[in-house]
Structures are given as structure tokens and as C-alpha cells.
PDB file of C-alpha atoms in Angstrom:
ATOM      1  CA  GLU A 560       7.613  85.792  18.002  1.00 55.00           C
ATOM      2  CA  ALA A 561       5.085  88.297  19.313  1.00 59.00           C
ATOM      3  CA  ASP A 562       3.995  87.888  22.925  1.00 90.00           C
ATOM      4  CA  ILE A 563       0.398  88.876  22.463  1.00 94.00           C
ATOM      5  CA  TYR A 564      -2.381  86.382  22.922  1.00 94.00           C
ATOM      6  CA  GLN A 565      -6.046  86.332  22.153  1.00 96.00           C
ATOM      7  CA  THR A 566      -8.639  83.908  23.425  1.00 96.00           C
ATOM      8  CA  PRO A 567     -10.728  82.279  22.258  1.00 95.00           C
ATOM      9  CA  ARG A 568      -9.457  81.712  18.718  1.00 93.00           C
ATOM     10  CA  TYR A 569     -12.928  80.749  17.519  1.00 94.00           C
ATOM     11  CA  LEU A 570     -16.301  81.417  19.099  1.00 96.00           C
ATOM     12  CA  VAL A 571     -19.783  80.527  17.908  1.00 95.00           C
ATOM     13  CA  ILE A 572     -22.481  81.978  20.127  1.00 95.00           C
ATOM     14  CA  GLY A 573     -26.201  82.635  20.088  1.00 96.00           C
ATOM     15  CA  THR A 574     -27.854  86.016  19.610  1.00 97.00           C
ATOM     16  CA  GLY A 575     -28.299  88.007  22.792  1.00 96.00           C
ATOM     17  CA  LYS A 576     -25.416  86.464  24.723  1.00 96.00           C
ATOM     18  CA  LYS A 577     -22.804  88.563  26.458  1.00 96.00           C
ATOM     19  CA  ILE A 578     -19.243  87.798  25.349  1.00 96.00           C
ATOM     20  CA  THR A 579     -15.767  88.957  26.259  1.00 97.00           C
ATOM     21  CA  LEU A 580     -12.810  88.568  23.936  1.00 97.00           C
ATOM     22  CA  GLU A 581      -9.541  88.433  25.818  1.00 97.00           C
ATOM     23  CA  CYS A 582      -6.254  90.026  24.765  1.00 98.00           C
ATOM     24  CA  SER A 583      -3.050  89.918  26.779  1.00 97.00           C
ATOM     25  CA  GLN A 584       0.499  91.014  26.024  1.00 96.00           C
ATOM     26  CA  THR A 585       3.669  90.425  28.008  1.00 94.00           C
ATOM     27  CA  MET A 586       5.799  93.081  26.338  1.00 92.00           C
ATOM     28  CA  GLY A 587       4.847  95.926  28.663  1.00 93.00           C
ATOM     29  CA  HIS A 588       3.437  97.962  25.796  1.00 93.00           C
ATOM     30  CA  ASP A 589       1.425 101.011  26.731  1.00 91.00           C
ATOM     31  CA  LYS A 590      -0.568 101.214  23.511  1.00 91.00           C
ATOM     32  CA  MET A 591      -3.120  98.569  22.631  1.00 94.00           C
ATOM     33  CA  TYR A 592      -5.668  98.341  19.836  1.00 93.00           C
ATOM     34  CA  TRP A 593      -8.656  96.350  18.639  1.00 95.00           C
ATOM     35  CA  TYR A 594      -9.259  95.964  14.914  1.00 94.00           C
ATOM     36  CA  GLN A 595     -12.236  94.381  13.176  1.00 94.00           C
ATOM     37  CA  GLN A 596     -11.611  92.537   9.923  1.00 90.00           C
ATOM     38  CA  ASP A 597     -14.274  91.145   7.602  1.00 87.00           C
ATOM     39  CA  PRO A 598     -13.166  88.674   4.891  1.00 78.00           C
ATOM     40  CA  GLY A 599     -11.500  90.483   1.983  1.00 74.00           C
ATOM     41  CA  MET A 600     -11.904  93.821   3.693  1.00 80.00           C
ATOM     42  CA  GLU A 601      -9.646  96.309   5.416  1.00 81.00           C
ATOM     43  CA  LEU A 602      -8.815  96.172   9.087  1.00 87.00           C
ATOM     44  CA  HIS A 603     -10.831  98.830  10.873  1.00 90.00           C
ATOM     45  CA  LEU A 604      -9.757 100.295  14.195  1.00 90.00           C
ATOM     46  CA  ILE A 605     -12.608 100.048  16.702  1.00 94.00           C
ATOM     47  CA  HIS A 606     -10.860 100.792  20.034  1.00 95.00           C
ATOM     48  CA  TYR A 607      -7.477 101.870  21.314  1.00 92.00           C
ATOM     49  CA  SER A 608      -5.769 102.641  24.585  1.00 93.00           C
ATOM     50  CA  TYR A 609      -2.760 104.762  25.524  1.00 90.00           C
ATOM     51  CA  GLY A 610      -2.309 102.976  28.830  1.00 93.00           C
ATOM     52  CA  VAL A 611      -4.039 101.980  32.048  1.00 96.00           C
ATOM     53  CA  ASN A 612      -7.459 103.627  32.460  1.00 95.00           C
ATOM     54  CA  SER A 613      -7.292 105.067  28.937  1.00 93.00           C
ATOM     55  CA  THR A 614      -9.761 103.888  26.290  1.00 95.00           C
ATOM     56  CA  GLU A 615     -10.893 105.605  23.097  1.00 92.00           C
ATOM     57  CA  LYS A 616     -13.223 104.807  20.221  1.00 91.00           C
ATOM     58  CA  GLY A 617     -11.594 104.117  16.870  1.00 88.00           C
ATOM     59  CA  ASP A 618     -12.608 105.031  13.353  1.00 81.00           C
ATOM     60  CA  LEU A 619     -15.290 102.381  12.927  1.00 84.00           C
ATOM     61  CA  SER A 620     -18.285 102.647  15.181  1.00 83.00           C
ATOM     62  CA  SER A 621     -18.726  99.525  17.285  1.00 88.00           C
ATOM     63  CA  GLU A 622     -21.243  98.428  19.875  1.00 91.00           C
ATOM     64  CA  SER A 623     -18.464  96.742  21.808  1.00 95.00           C
ATOM     65  CA  THR A 624     -16.760  98.217  24.865  1.00 96.00           C
ATOM     66  CA  VAL A 625     -13.242  97.818  26.212  1.00 97.00           C
ATOM     67  CA  SER A 626     -11.443  98.272  29.507  1.00 97.00           C
ATOM     68  CA  ARG A 627      -7.802  98.727  30.483  1.00 97.00           C
ATOM     69  CA  ILE A 628      -7.356  98.063  34.162  1.00 97.00           C
ATOM     70  CA  ARG A 629      -3.927  96.501  33.741  1.00 96.00           C
ATOM     71  CA  THR A 630      -1.198  97.294  31.216  1.00 96.00           C
ATOM     72  CA  GLU A 631      -1.084  93.760  29.894  1.00 96.00           C
ATOM     73  CA  HIS A 632      -4.798  93.177  29.496  1.00 97.00           C
ATOM     74  CA  PHE A 633      -7.293  94.775  27.063  1.00 98.00           C
ATOM     75  CA  PRO A 634     -10.550  92.816  26.909  1.00 98.00           C
ATOM     76  CA  LEU A 635     -13.378  93.599  24.497  1.00 97.00           C
ATOM     77  CA  THR A 636     -16.997  93.001  25.529  1.00 97.00           C
ATOM     78  CA  LEU A 637     -20.242  92.719  23.615  1.00 95.00           C
ATOM     79  CA  GLU A 638     -23.199  92.998  26.001  1.00 95.00           C
ATOM     80  CA  SER A 639     -25.677  91.416  23.585  1.00 95.00           C
ATOM     81  CA  ALA A 640     -24.221  89.677  20.543  1.00 95.00           C
ATOM     82  CA  ARG A 641     -25.987  89.969  17.189  1.00 95.00           C
ATOM     83  CA  PRO A 642     -25.325  88.309  13.802  1.00 95.00           C
ATOM     84  CA  SER A 643     -24.021  91.676  12.535  1.00 94.00           C
ATOM     85  CA  HIS A 644     -21.147  91.284  15.032  1.00 95.00           C
ATOM     86  CA  THR A 645     -19.879  88.236  13.151  1.00 95.00           C
ATOM     87  CA  SER A 646     -16.314  89.106  12.139  1.00 95.00           C
ATOM     88  CA  GLN A 647     -12.665  88.592  12.999  1.00 94.00           C
ATOM     89  CA  TYR A 648     -11.332  90.697  15.858  1.00 96.00           C
ATOM     90  CA  LEU A 649      -7.600  91.406  16.006  1.00 94.00           C
ATOM     91  CA  CYS A 650      -5.813  92.812  19.030  1.00 95.00           C
ATOM     92  CA  ALA A 651      -2.472  94.618  18.730  1.00 94.00           C
ATOM     93  CA  SER A 652       0.002  96.460  20.931  1.00 93.00           C
ATOM     94  CA  SER A 653       2.920  98.813  20.390  1.00 89.00           C
ATOM     95  CA  GLU A 654       5.418 100.954  22.250  1.00 83.00           C
ATOM     96  CA  PRO A 655       4.967 104.724  22.338  1.00 76.00           C
ATOM     97  CA  GLY A 656       6.290 106.734  19.396  1.00 71.00           C
ATOM     98  CA  GLU A 657       5.378 107.415  15.801  1.00 67.00           C
ATOM     99  CA  ASN A 658       7.164 104.571  14.100  1.00 68.00           C
ATOM    100  CA  THR A 659       6.834 101.558  16.283  1.00 73.00           C
ATOM    101  CA  GLU A 660       5.955  98.087  15.177  1.00 80.00           C
ATOM    102  CA  ALA A 661       2.450  96.978  16.024  1.00 87.00           C
ATOM    103  CA  PHE A 662       2.404  93.367  17.228  1.00 90.00           C
ATOM    104  CA  PHE A 663      -0.781  91.465  16.468  1.00 92.00           C
ATOM    105  CA  GLY A 664      -2.471  88.558  18.154  1.00 93.00           C
ATOM    106  CA  GLN A 665      -3.791  85.645  16.104  1.00 91.00           C
ATOM    107  CA  GLY A 666      -7.311  86.994  16.196  1.00 93.00           C
ATOM    108  CA  THR A 667     -10.679  85.774  17.396  1.00 95.00           C
ATOM    109  CA  ARG A 668     -13.118  84.658  14.745  1.00 94.00           C
ATOM    110  CA  LEU A 669     -16.582  85.354  16.131  1.00 96.00           C
ATOM    111  CA  THR A 670     -19.770  83.913  14.649  1.00 96.00           C
ATOM    112  CA  VAL A 671     -23.107  84.938  16.101  1.00 96.00           C
ATOM    113  CA  VAL A 672     -25.996  82.677  15.113  1.00 96.00           C
TER     114      VAL A 672
ATOM    115  CA  GLY B1072      -9.848 111.372   3.829  1.00 55.00           C
ATOM    116  CA  GLU B1073      -7.770 108.350   4.592  1.00 64.00           C
ATOM    117  CA  ASP B1074      -8.056 105.406   2.238  1.00 82.00           C
ATOM    118  CA  VAL B1075      -5.670 102.643   1.232  1.00 87.00           C
ATOM    119  CA  GLU B1076      -6.365 100.468  -1.808  1.00 90.00           C
ATOM    120  CA  GLN B1077      -4.806  97.236  -2.981  1.00 92.00           C
ATOM    121  CA  SER B1078      -5.624  94.660  -5.607  1.00 88.00           C
ATOM    122  CA  LEU B1079      -7.072  91.563  -3.949  1.00 88.00           C
ATOM    123  CA  PHE B1080      -5.218  88.719  -5.665  1.00 93.00           C
ATOM    124  CA  LEU B1081      -1.837  88.004  -7.238  1.00 96.00           C
ATOM    125  CA  SER B1082      -0.623  84.676  -8.570  1.00 96.00           C
ATOM    126  CA  VAL B1083       3.044  84.075  -9.427  1.00 96.00           C
ATOM    127  CA  ARG B1084       5.272  81.157 -10.295  1.00 96.00           C
ATOM    128  CA  GLU B1085       7.865  80.006  -7.795  1.00 97.00           C
ATOM    129  CA  GLY B1086      11.193  81.733  -8.459  1.00 97.00           C
ATOM    130  CA  ASP B1087       9.632  84.733 -10.195  1.00 97.00           C
ATOM    131  CA  SER B1088       9.398  88.195  -8.673  1.00 97.00           C
ATOM    132  CA  SER B1089       6.135  89.367  -7.127  1.00 97.00           C
ATOM    133  CA  VAL B1090       5.070  92.991  -7.114  1.00 97.00           C
ATOM    134  CA  ILE B1091       2.244  94.006  -4.838  1.00 97.00           C
ATOM    135  CA  ASN B1092       0.878  97.512  -5.303  1.00 96.00           C
ATOM    136  CA  CYS B1093      -0.891  99.920  -2.995  1.00 95.00           C
ATOM    137  CA  THR B1094      -2.288 103.410  -3.381  1.00 94.00           C
ATOM    138  CA  TYR B1095      -3.208 105.767  -0.591  1.00 89.00           C
ATOM    139  CA  THR B1096      -5.023 109.064  -0.485  1.00 84.00           C
ATOM    140  CA  ASP B1097      -3.678 110.966   2.513  1.00 78.00           C
ATOM    141  CA  SER B1098      -0.332 112.629   1.769  1.00 74.00           C
ATOM    142  CA  SER B1099       0.248 113.500   5.431  1.00 77.00           C
ATOM    143  CA  SER B1100       1.191 109.940   6.331  1.00 74.00           C
ATOM    144  CA  THR B1101       4.571 109.620   8.019  1.00 78.00           C
ATOM    145  CA  TYR B1102       5.356 105.934   7.630  1.00 86.00           C
ATOM    146  CA  LEU B1103       4.116 103.265   5.250  1.00 90.00           C
ATOM    147  CA  TYR B1104       4.190  99.605   6.151  1.00 92.00           C
ATOM    148  CA  TRP B1105       3.849  96.168   4.689  1.00 95.00           C
ATOM    149  CA  TYR B1106       2.398  93.497   6.945  1.00 94.00           C
ATOM    150  CA  LYS B1107       2.119  89.782   6.164  1.00 95.00           C
ATOM    151  CA  GLN B1108      -0.682  87.533   7.404  1.00 91.00           C
ATOM    152  CA  GLU B1109      -0.292  83.788   7.085  1.00 88.00           C
ATOM    153  CA  PRO B1110      -3.314  81.485   7.440  1.00 82.00           C
ATOM    154  CA  GLY B1111      -4.551  81.353  11.019  1.00 76.00           C
ATOM    155  CA  ALA B1112      -1.976  83.851  12.236  1.00 79.00           C
ATOM    156  CA  GLY B1113      -1.911  87.481  13.210  1.00 83.00           C
ATOM    157  CA  LEU B1114      -0.313  90.215  11.131  1.00 89.00           C
ATOM    158  CA  GLN B1115       3.465  90.406  11.143  1.00 90.00           C
ATOM    159  CA  LEU B1116       5.421  93.505  10.180  1.00 91.00           C
ATOM    160  CA  LEU B1117       7.553  92.806   7.103  1.00 93.00           C
ATOM    161  CA  THR B1118       9.089  96.180   6.393  1.00 92.00           C
ATOM    162  CA  TYR B1119       8.349  99.892   6.470  1.00 90.00           C
ATOM    163  CA  ILE B1120       9.491 103.063   4.750  1.00 91.00           C
ATOM    164  CA  PHE B1121       9.587 106.629   5.998  1.00 87.00           C
ATOM    165  CA  SER B1122       7.580 108.980   3.842  1.00 84.00           C
ATOM    166  CA  ASN B1123      10.610 111.045   2.778  1.00 85.00           C
ATOM    167  CA  MET B1124      12.358 107.994   1.290  1.00 87.00           C
ATOM    168  CA  ASP B1125      11.693 106.565  -2.133  1.00 91.00           C
ATOM    169  CA  MET B1126      13.237 103.122  -1.836  1.00 94.00           C
ATOM    170  CA  LYS B1127      14.190 100.623   0.812  1.00 93.00           C
ATOM    171  CA  GLN B1128      15.756  97.223   0.294  1.00 94.00           C
ATOM    172  CA  ASP B1129      15.786  94.441   2.849  1.00 91.00           C
ATOM    173  CA  GLN B1130      17.116  91.102   1.567  1.00 94.00           C
ATOM    174  CA  ARG B1131      14.522  89.808  -0.934  1.00 96.00           C
ATOM    175  CA  LEU B1132      12.167  92.707  -0.269  1.00 96.00           C
ATOM    176  CA  THR B1133      12.248  96.041  -2.083  1.00 97.00           C
ATOM    177  CA  VAL B1134       9.839  98.817  -1.183  1.00 96.00           C
ATOM    178  CA  LEU B1135       9.290 101.646  -3.641  1.00 96.00           C
ATOM    179  CA  LEU B1136       7.446 104.815  -2.707  1.00 94.00           C
ATOM    180  CA  ASN B1137       6.202 107.369  -5.217  1.00 93.00           C
ATOM    181  CA  LYS B1138       4.942 110.127  -2.990  1.00 89.00           C
ATOM    182  CA  LYS B1139       3.753 112.277  -5.882  1.00 89.00           C
ATOM    183  CA  ASP B1140       1.439 109.524  -7.120  1.00 91.00           C
ATOM    184  CA  LYS B1141       0.783 108.211  -3.588  1.00 90.00           C
ATOM    185  CA  HIS B1142       1.843 104.758  -4.729  1.00 94.00           C
ATOM    186  CA  LEU B1143       3.661 102.136  -2.686  1.00 94.00           C
ATOM    187  CA  SER B1144       4.889  98.791  -3.950  1.00 96.00           C
ATOM    188  CA  LEU B1145       6.468  95.695  -2.448  1.00 97.00           C
ATOM    189  CA  ARG B1146       8.673  93.561  -4.637  1.00 97.00           C
ATOM    190  CA  ILE B1147       9.564  90.067  -3.473  1.00 97.00           C
ATOM    191  CA  ALA B1148      12.476  88.593  -5.389  1.00 97.00           C
ATOM    192  CA  ASP B1149      12.718  84.823  -5.999  1.00 97.00           C
ATOM    193  CA  THR B1150       9.227  84.218  -4.608  1.00 97.00           C
ATOM    194  CA  GLN B1151       8.890  80.980  -2.675  1.00 96.00           C
ATOM    195  CA  THR B1152       5.846  78.922  -1.677  1.00 94.00           C
ATOM    196  CA  GLY B1153       6.406  80.111   1.888  1.00 93.00           C
ATOM    197  CA  ASP B1154       5.664  83.634   0.700  1.00 96.00           C
ATOM    198  CA  SER B1155       2.031  82.663   0.049  1.00 95.00           C
ATOM    199  CA  ALA B1156       0.025  84.873   2.386  1.00 95.00           C
ATOM    200  CA  ILE B1157      -2.059  88.029   2.510  1.00 94.00           C
ATOM    201  CA  TYR B1158      -0.024  91.236   2.351  1.00 96.00           C
ATOM    202  CA  PHE B1159      -1.429  94.400   3.888  1.00 94.00           C
ATOM    203  CA  CYS B1160      -0.309  97.896   3.082  1.00 94.00           C
ATOM    204  CA  ALA B1161      -0.767 100.409   5.917  1.00 91.00           C
ATOM    205  CA  GLU B1162      -0.007 104.042   6.574  1.00 87.00           C
ATOM    206  CA  SER B1163       0.483 105.871   9.841  1.00 83.00           C
ATOM    207  CA  PHE B1164       0.205 109.503  10.820  1.00 73.00           C
ATOM    208  CA  SER B1165       2.162 111.673  13.205  1.00 66.00           C
ATOM    209  CA  GLY B1166       0.728 112.594  16.564  1.00 59.00           C
ATOM    210  CA  GLY B1167      -1.925 110.804  18.509  1.00 54.00           C
ATOM    211  CA  TYR B1168      -2.059 107.108  18.998  1.00 56.00           C
ATOM    212  CA  ASN B1169       0.092 105.615  16.228  1.00 62.00           C
ATOM    213  CA  LYS B1170      -2.997 105.232  14.051  1.00 71.00           C
ATOM    214  CA  LEU B1171      -2.609 102.685  11.275  1.00 81.00           C
ATOM    215  CA  ILE B1172      -4.891 102.700   8.226  1.00 84.00           C
ATOM    216  CA  PHE B1173      -4.892  99.352   6.432  1.00 88.00           C
ATOM    217  CA  GLY B1174      -5.753  98.286   2.920  1.00 89.00           C
ATOM    218  CA  ALA B1175      -7.905  95.199   2.290  1.00 89.00           C
ATOM    219  CA  GLY B1176      -4.878  93.017   1.672  1.00 92.00           C
ATOM    220  CA  THR B1177      -3.511  91.262  -1.418  1.00 95.00           C
ATOM    221  CA  ARG B1178      -3.626  87.477  -1.390  1.00 95.00           C
ATOM    222  CA  LEU B1179      -0.417  86.172  -2.955  1.00 96.00           C
ATOM    223  CA  ALA B1180      -0.542  82.631  -4.327  1.00 96.00           C
ATOM    224  CA  VAL B1181       2.746  81.039  -5.349  1.00 96.00           C
ATOM    225  CA  HIS B1182       2.519  78.028  -7.647  1.00 93.00           C
ATOM    226  CA  PRO B1183       5.207  75.622  -8.900  1.00 89.00           C
TER     227      PRO B1183
END
């Protein structure tokens, strides 16, 4: 069982609101990731982190921002939610190295109305 | 460029074998993975294969890699209803941040 948690699981919010999606892992992993997944589509990497105070943009451009103040915590923030942000957001973590298993959280399904 | 493609749906009868296929475009990948996603859950690593191997067997799972054709397959023997899920193919690349490129996933439906 993976020790990586995302909250909330589901969120419906109005346009223009600021939201933060939480992701926490208790495995001490240095690397953490955020993926965006639309129904029937690929997972797209939007942010990643090598460790504390490290954050990088992924392959898919996103208006969201992330922070990594603590190893175990990698929150994602949208300053002003829009309907185009409606999607599923998956957080993952892994140990350093080329072939290491990525552990995924259960995801947050975000709907912006 | 990096691209991973999978067929979206597969339906099989319980007890039969399932074969899920994946093609990828970037030959510099180092590892190829199969992840499973059950309803309402995150992705779970099922198995992986190093890019210089052509086959890996793990209980009911057999992974075949044809590097020349850039084709990866996952065979599930004696498919059970509990195998119903979405299966994602992914490839990773050496260096950097353990970047994983995912396909869109194949939804496997197992019927009696």
C-alpha cells in the first residue's frame, strides 16, 4: 500500500476561486510529481520536484504553481480557477535513480463551474 | 518526440488471456512500465522491463518488448474479473528527474 495521500478527493468550485490541492507522502521520497489526466487521455506531467526548495515545470504547460517547503508535502495551487482547469490531478513520488517505482495518490477530481 | 499509444478498450472472457499492446516513438527510453488503475484509485506499478530485455515473466503477467518495432505488450494469463481496470504503458528516460511518459490507458473489461 502506497503511503501517499491527496486531499480533497473531489472538489467542485466556482470560477475565480483560489484552490490548493494537497499531496503528502510518508516514504521520505525526494522526488515528487504532479500529473494532469483528462478522461481517456494520457497523464501529462505538469510539475516535479527533486527535493526541498526544488520545483520545475513539466511537459504540459499549466497555470498552477507548486511549492516544496518540506520533503513530505507538495501542494499545487491555482490562484484563479477556470472551467478549463477541470481535470483529474494525480500526485506521485519516487526515490532517486533511473528505475524506481513511482507511487501515486488516489487523485483529486477537480470541477470548476 | 516522445509519444506512447495504446488502444482504448479491450474486452475478454474470464479465464482467457488478455493482451494489451503499446507502441512508443522514442527509442532512447531506458525502462518501460505497465501501471494498473482501478476505479477510484491511483496508479499502481504492475511490472517493468529494461530496454535491453525482450521478455519478462512475473506470475500471470508476461511482458514482451520488440525494440526494433518499438512495441510493448502485456499478456495476462487466466484473466479474472479482478483484473478489470485501466492499464497504462509508460516509458522512462535516463538522466534528469525519472521522467515518465504515459499512454492514454487501455480499459480492460472482463466478462463471465
